[in-house]
Short mmCIF file of C-alpha atoms and ligand atoms in Angstrom, two decimals:
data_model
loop_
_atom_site.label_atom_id
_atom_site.label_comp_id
_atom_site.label_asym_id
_atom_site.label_seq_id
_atom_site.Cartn_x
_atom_site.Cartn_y
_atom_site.Cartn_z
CA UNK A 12 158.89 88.23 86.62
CA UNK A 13 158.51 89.85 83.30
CA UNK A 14 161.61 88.75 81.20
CA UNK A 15 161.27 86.40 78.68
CA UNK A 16 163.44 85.31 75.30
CA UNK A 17 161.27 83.40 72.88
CA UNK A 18 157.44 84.90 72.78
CA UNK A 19 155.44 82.27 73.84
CA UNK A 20 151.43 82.53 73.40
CA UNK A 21 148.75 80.07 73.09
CA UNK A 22 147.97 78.40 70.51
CA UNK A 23 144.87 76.29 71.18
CA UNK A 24 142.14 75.86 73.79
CA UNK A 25 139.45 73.02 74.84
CA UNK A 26 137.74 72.13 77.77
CA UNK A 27 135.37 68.94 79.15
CA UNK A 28 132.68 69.47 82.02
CA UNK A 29 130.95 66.19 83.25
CA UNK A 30 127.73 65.56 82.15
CA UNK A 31 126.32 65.57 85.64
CA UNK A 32 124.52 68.70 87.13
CA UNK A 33 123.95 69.22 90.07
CA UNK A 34 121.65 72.50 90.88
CA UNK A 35 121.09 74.48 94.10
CA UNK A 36 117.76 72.18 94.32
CA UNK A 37 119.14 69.10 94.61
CA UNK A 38 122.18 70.61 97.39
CA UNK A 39 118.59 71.94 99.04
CA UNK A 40 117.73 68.38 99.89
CA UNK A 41 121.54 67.08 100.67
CA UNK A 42 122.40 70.34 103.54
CA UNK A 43 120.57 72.88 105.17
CA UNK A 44 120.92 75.69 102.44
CA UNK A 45 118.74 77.49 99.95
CA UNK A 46 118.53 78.15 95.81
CA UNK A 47 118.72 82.00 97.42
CA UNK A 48 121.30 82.00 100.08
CA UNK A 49 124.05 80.06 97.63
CA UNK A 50 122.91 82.28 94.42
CA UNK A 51 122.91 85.84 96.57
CA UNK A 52 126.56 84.70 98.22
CA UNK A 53 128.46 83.06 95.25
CA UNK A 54 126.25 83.54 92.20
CA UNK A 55 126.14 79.98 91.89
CA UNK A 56 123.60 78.19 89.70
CA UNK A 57 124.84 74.63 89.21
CA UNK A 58 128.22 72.53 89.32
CA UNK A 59 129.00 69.00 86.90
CA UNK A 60 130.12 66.91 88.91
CA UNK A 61 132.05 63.79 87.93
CA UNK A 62 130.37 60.56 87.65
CA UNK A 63 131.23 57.26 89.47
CA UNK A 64 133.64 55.94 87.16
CA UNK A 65 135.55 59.34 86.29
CA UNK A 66 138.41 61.05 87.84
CA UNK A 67 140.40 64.37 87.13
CA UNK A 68 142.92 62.75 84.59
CA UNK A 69 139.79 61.65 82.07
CA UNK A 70 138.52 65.50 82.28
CA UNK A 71 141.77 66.47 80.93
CA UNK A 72 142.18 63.80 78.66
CA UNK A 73 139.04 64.81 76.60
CA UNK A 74 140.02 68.87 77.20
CA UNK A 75 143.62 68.20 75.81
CA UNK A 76 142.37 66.54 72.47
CA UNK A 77 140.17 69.36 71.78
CA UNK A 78 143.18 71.76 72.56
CA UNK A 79 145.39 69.74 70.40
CA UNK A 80 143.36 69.69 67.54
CA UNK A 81 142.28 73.64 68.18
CA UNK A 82 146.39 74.53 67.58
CA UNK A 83 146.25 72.11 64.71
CA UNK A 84 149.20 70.00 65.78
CA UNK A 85 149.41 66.63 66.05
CA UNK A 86 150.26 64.77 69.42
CA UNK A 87 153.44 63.44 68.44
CA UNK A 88 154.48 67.33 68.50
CA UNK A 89 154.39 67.49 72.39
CA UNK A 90 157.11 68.27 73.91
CA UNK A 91 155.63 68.45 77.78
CA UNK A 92 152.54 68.17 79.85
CA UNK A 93 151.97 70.28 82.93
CA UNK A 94 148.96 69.32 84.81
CA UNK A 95 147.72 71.47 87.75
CA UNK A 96 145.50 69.86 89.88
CA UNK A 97 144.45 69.79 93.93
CA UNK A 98 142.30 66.73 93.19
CA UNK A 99 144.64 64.09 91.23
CA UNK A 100 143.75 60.83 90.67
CA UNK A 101 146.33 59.76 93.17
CA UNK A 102 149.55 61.22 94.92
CA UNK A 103 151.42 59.20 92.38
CA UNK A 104 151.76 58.80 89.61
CA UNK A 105 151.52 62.04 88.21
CA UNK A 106 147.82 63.10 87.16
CA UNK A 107 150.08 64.46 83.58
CA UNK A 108 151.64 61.18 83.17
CA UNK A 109 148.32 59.38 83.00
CA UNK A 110 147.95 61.91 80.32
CA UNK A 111 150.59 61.59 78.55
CA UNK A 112 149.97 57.84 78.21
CA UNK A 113 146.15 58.00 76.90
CA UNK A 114 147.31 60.66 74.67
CA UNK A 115 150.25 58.43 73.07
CA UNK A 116 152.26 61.69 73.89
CA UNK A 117 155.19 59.79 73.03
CA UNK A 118 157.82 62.52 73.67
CA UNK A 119 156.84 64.77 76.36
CA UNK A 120 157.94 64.68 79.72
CA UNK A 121 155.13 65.23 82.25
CA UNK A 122 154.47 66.58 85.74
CA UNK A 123 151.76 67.86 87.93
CA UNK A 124 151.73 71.48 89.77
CA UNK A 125 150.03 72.11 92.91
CA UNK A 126 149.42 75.44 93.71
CA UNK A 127 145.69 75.78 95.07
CA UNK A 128 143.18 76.98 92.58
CA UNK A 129 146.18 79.48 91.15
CA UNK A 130 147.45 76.24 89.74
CA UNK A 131 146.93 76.89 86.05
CA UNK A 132 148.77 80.39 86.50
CA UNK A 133 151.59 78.61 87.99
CA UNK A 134 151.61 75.72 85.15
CA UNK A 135 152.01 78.43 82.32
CA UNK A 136 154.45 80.02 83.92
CA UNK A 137 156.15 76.87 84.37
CA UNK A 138 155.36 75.45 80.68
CA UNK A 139 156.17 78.88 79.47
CA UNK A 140 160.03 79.21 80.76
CA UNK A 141 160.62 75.80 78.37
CA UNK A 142 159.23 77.46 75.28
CA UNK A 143 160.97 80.92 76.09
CA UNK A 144 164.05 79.15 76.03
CA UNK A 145 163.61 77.10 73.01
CA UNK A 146 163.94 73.80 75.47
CA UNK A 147 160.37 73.24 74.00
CA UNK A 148 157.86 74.23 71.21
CA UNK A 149 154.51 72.44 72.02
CA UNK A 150 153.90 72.20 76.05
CA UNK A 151 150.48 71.15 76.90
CA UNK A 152 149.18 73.14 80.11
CA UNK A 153 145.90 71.35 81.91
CA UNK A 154 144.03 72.54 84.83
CA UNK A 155 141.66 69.78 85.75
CA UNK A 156 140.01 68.94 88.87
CA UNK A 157 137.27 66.35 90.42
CA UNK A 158 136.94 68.39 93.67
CA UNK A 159 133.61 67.05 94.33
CA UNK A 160 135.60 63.80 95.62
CA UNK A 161 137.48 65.75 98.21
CA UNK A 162 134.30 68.00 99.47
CA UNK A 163 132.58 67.07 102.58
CA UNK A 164 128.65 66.66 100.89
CA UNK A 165 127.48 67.37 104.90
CA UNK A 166 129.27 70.50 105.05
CA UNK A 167 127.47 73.33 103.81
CA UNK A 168 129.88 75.60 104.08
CA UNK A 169 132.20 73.95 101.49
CA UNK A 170 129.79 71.56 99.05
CA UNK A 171 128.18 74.47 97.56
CA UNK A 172 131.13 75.87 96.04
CA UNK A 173 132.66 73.47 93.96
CA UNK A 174 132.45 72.01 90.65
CA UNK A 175 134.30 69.99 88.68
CA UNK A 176 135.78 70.49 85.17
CA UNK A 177 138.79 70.76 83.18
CA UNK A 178 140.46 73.04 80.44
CA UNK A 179 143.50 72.49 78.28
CA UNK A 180 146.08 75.02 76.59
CA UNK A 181 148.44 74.60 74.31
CA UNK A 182 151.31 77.30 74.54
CA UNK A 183 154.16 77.77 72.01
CA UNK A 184 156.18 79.89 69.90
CA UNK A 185 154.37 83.57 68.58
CA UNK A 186 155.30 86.35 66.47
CA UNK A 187 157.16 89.37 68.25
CA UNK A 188 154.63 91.38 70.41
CA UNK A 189 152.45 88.94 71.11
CA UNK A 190 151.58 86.19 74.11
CA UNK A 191 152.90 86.35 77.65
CA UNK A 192 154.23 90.03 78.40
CA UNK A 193 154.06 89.58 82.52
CA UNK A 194 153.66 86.73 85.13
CA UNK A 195 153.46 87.51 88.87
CA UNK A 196 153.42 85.06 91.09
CA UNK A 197 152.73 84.54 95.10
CA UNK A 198 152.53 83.23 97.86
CA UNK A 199 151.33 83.65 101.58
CA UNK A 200 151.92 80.47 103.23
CA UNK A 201 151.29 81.83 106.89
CA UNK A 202 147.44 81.91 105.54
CA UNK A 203 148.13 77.93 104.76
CA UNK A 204 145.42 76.99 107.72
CA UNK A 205 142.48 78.97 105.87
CA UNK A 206 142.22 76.50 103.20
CA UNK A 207 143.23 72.46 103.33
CA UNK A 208 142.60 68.57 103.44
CA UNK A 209 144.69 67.98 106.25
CA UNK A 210 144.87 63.93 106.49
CA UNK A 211 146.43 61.39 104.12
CA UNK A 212 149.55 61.95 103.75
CA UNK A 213 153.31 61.90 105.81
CA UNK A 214 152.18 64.99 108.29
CA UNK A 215 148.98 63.39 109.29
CA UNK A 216 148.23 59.78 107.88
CA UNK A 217 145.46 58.36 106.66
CA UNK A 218 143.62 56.63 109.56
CA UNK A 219 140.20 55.10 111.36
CA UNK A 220 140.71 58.38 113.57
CA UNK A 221 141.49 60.93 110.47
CA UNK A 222 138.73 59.57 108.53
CA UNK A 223 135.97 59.99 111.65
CA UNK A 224 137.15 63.56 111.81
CA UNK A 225 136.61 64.14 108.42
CA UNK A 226 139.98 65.18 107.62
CA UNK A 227 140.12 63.99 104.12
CA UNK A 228 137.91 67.07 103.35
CA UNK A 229 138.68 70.22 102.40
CA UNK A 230 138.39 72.70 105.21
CA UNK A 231 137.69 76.13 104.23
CA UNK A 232 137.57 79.51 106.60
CA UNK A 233 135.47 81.14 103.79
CA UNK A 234 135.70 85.31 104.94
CA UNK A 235 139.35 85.40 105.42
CA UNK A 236 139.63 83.80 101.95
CA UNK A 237 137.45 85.83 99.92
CA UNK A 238 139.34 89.10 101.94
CA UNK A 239 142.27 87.90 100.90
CA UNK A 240 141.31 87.15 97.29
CA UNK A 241 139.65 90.57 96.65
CA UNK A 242 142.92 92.44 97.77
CA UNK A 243 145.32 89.87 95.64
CA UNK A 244 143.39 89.80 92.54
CA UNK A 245 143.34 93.88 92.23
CA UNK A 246 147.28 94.33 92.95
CA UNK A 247 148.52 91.26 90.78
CA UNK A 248 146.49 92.65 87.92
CA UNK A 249 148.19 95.55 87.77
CA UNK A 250 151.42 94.48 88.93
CA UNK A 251 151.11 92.56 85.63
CA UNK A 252 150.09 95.73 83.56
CA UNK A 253 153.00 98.06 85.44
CA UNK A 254 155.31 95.54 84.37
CA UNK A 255 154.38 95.45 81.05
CA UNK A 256 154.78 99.41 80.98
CA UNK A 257 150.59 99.55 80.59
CA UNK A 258 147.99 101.64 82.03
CA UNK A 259 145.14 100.09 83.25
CA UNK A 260 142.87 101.10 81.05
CA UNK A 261 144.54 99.40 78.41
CA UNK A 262 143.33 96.20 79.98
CA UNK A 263 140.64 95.04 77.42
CA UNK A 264 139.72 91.63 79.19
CA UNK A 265 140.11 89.71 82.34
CA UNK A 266 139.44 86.35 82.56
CA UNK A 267 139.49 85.80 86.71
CA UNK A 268 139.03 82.77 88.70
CA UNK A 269 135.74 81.97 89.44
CA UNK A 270 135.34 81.24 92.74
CA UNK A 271 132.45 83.80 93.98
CA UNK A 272 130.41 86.55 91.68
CA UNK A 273 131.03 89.24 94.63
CA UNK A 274 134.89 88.21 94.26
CA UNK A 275 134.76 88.82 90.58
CA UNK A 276 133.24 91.96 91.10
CA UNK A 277 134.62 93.23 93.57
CA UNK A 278 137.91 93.34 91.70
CA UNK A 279 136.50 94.03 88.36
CA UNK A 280 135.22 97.55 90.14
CA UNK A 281 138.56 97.88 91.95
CA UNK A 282 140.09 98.01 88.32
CA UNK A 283 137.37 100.29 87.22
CA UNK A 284 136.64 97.56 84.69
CA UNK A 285 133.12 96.83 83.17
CA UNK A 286 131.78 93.43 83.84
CA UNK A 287 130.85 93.11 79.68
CA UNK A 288 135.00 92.75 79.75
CA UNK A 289 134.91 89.96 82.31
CA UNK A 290 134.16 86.47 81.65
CA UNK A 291 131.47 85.06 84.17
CA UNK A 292 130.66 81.09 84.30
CA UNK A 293 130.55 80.45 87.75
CA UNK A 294 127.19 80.35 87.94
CA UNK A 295 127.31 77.21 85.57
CA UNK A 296 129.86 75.58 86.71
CA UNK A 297 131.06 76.71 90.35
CA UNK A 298 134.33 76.64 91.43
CA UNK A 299 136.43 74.34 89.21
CA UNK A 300 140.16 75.00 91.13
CA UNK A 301 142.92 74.88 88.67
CA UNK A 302 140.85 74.44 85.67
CA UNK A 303 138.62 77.45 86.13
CA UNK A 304 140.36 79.64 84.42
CA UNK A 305 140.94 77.54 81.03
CA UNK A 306 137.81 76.82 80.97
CA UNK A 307 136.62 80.65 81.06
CA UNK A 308 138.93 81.21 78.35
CA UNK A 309 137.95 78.91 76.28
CA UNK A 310 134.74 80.67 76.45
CA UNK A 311 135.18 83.62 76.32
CA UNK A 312 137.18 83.06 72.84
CA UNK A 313 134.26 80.93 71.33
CA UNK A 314 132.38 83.78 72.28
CA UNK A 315 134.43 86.05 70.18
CA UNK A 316 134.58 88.37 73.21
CA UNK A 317 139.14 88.16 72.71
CA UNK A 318 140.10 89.12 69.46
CA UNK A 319 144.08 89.53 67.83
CA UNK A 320 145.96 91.94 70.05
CA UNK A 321 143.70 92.55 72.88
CA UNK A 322 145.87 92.95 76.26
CA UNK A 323 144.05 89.85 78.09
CA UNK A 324 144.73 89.15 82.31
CA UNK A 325 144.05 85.80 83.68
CA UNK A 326 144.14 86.14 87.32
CA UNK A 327 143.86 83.77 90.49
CA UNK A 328 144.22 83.22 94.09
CA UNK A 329 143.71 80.00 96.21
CA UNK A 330 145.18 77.32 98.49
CA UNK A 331 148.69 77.91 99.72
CA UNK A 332 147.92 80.72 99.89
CA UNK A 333 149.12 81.52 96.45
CA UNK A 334 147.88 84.25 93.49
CA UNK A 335 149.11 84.68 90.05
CA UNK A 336 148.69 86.28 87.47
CA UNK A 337 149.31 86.71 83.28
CA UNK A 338 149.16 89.42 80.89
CA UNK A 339 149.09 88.06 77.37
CA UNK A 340 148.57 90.49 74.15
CA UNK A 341 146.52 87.68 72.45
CA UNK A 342 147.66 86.21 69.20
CA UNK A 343 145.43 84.80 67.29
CA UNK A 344 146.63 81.64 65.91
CA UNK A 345 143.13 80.97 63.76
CA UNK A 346 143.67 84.77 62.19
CA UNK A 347 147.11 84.42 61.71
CA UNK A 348 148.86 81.27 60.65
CA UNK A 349 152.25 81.30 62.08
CA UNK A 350 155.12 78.93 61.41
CA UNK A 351 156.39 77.48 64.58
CA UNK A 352 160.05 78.48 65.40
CA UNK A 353 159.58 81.80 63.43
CA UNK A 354 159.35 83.71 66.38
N1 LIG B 12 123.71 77.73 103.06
C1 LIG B 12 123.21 78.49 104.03
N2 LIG B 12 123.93 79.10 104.97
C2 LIG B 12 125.26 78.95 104.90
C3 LIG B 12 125.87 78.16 103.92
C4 LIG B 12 125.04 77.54 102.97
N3 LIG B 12 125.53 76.77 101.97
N4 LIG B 12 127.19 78.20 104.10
C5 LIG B 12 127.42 78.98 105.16
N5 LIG B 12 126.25 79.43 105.65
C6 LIG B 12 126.03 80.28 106.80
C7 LIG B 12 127.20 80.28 107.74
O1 LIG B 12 127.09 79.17 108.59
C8 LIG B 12 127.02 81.59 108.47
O2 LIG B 12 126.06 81.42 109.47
P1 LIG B 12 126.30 82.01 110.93
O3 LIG B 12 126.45 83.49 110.73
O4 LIG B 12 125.05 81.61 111.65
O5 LIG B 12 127.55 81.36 111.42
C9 LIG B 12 126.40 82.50 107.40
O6 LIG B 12 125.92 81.64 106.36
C10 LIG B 12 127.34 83.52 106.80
O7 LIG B 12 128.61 82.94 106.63
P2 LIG B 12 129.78 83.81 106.04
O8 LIG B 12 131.01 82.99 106.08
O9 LIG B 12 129.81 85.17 106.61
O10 LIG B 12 129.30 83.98 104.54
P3 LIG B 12 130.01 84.79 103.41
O11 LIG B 12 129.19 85.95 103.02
O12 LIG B 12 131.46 85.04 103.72
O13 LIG B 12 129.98 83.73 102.23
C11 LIG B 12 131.44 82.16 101.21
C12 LIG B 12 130.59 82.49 102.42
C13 LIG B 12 130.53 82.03 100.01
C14 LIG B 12 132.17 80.85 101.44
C15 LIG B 12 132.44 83.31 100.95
O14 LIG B 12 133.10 83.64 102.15
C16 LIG B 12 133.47 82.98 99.92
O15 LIG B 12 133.17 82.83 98.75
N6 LIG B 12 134.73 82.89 100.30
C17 LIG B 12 135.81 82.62 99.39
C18 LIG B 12 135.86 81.16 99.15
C19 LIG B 12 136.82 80.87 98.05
O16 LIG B 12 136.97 81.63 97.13
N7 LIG B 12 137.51 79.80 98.14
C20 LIG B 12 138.50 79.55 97.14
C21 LIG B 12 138.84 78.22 97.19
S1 LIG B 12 140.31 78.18 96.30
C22 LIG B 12 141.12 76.69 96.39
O17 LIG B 12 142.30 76.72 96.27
C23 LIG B 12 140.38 75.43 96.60
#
């Protein structure tokens, strides 16, 4: 998918992490694991992890307003909320209509995506097709997640890995030239069994017998996953750049999802890239899902590490299975004041 009508970029970032941390220490007195085996294997330091009262719709409440007020528009602008999430705060309603209603988002429609931790890809993708067409200006895109309620805190395999966070985008209209140049998307549902919470809803309900065989967890078969995700991050990174008629040395920064430092490198070394134009966080916050990769973003561009026209990747693989990913020649909004509906 590379076609587009309208340029659409984004136009503001922010992100919220619970205050919580939770090191490799303390998980060293919850499971039989070490500081050493979780850093050497994932490059994990420490996760936030939600407190009691929290859930993933007040992470991307708080990343949202900061987002908002980053593209300098006022809430009232909104046209539509996309949420991606794998941890809502319930089946329904929708995690972005709980949003939408703390924000006073008066006139945007809102709905959640679930695509695994590829989930923001898919969600700009999805938010992007409105502004393309003009159907919308301002869509807000969220990727938020309180995975920690969904992980099995027995099961070493799995509680060492995740985090939870969330980061907020707002995507709209850009000059000529600029924002999203390429989206691939996909999908390998066959490799649906490597990664799931099985129980709860209409294929297996929620019962005394689901919830003694833990299958309210998320079940992970880590090697085939990170297998897969090496090979999918390389090829949809330059299936985005091909499409875009680039070379990949044009690529001046990737922004992957962070699941694993020996993922992240892996691929970075496939795509002959130097990891000084990669973002790495995982080892502060873990895997975050679906709000991963805002939240690197963010980052990286109050680190000053993106700057106006840099050809910028954002790439992911998770759950489904699914991958993504977007090539963006960044506009910068803060640089370059443009009038909405100019492009
Ligand atoms: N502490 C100590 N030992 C552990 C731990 C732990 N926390 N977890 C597993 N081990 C053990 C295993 O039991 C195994 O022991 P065994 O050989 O006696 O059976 C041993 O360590 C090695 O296990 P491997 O699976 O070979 O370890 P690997 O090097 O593959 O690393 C990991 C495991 C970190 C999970 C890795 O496979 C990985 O990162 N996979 C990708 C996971 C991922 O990216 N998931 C994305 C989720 S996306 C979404 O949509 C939610």
């Amino acid at each position: 998918m590379s076609e587009r009508v309208l340029p659409v970029g984004i136009l503001g970032t922010g992100i919220y992490v619970p205050e919580r941390v939770l090191t490799n220490r303390d998980l060293e007195r919850m499971v039989d694991t070490s500081d050493e085996w979780i850093r050497t294997r994932t490059g994990i330091r420490e996760r936030h992890i939600v407190a009691d009262h929290e859930a993933a719709s007040d992470l991307a409440i708080l990343a949202a307003r900061q987002a908002i007020q980053d593209a300098g528009i006022s809430v009232e602008e909104i046209d539509l909320i996309v949420v991606a999430t794998n941890s809502p705060d319930m089946l329904f309603p929708a995690t972005a209509c709980l949003v939408q209603h703390a924000l006073g988002a008066k006139k945007a429609g809102a709905f959640d995506v679930q695509a695994g931790c590829t989930g923001f890809i898919y969600a700009l993708a999805c938010g992007g097709q409105f502004v393309a067409t003009g159907a919308a200006k301002a869509v807000l895109v969220i990727g938020t997640e309180a995975l920690s309620r969904l992980v099995n805190w027995q099961d070493r395999n799995t509680c060492v890995l995740f985090g939870d966070g969330a980061g907020a985008v707002v995507i709209g209209p850009v000059p000529e030239g600029y924002g999203i140049l390429a989206t691939r998307l996909g999908s390998e549902g066959a490799g649906g069994p490597l990664l799931s919470l099985p129980a709860g809803l209409s294929r297996c309900p929620a019962s005394p017998e689901t919830v003694a065989n833990n299958q309210h967890f998320i079940h992970m078969h880590g090697r085939e996953v990170f297998k897969f995700a090496v090979k999918v991050m390389e090829e949809s990174c330059l299936e985005v750049l091909q499409a875009a008629g680039l070379a990949p040395e044009q690529l001046d920064f990737l922004i992957p999802h962070q699941a694993n430092i020996r993922i992240i490198e892996a691929a970075a070394k496939r795509l002959d890239l130097p990891l000084e134009r990669v973002w790495i966080n995982v080892d502060r916050y873990g895997n975050t899902s679906a709000a991963s990769i805002p939240v690197a973003l963010h980052e990286a561009l109050q680190a000053g590490r993106i700057r106006d026209g840099d050809h910028v990747v954002l790439v992911a693989f998770g759950a489904g299975l699914t991958w993504g990913a977007t090539l963006l020649r960044w506009y910068d909004h803060h640089q370059q004041p443009f009038e909405k509906g100019d492009g």
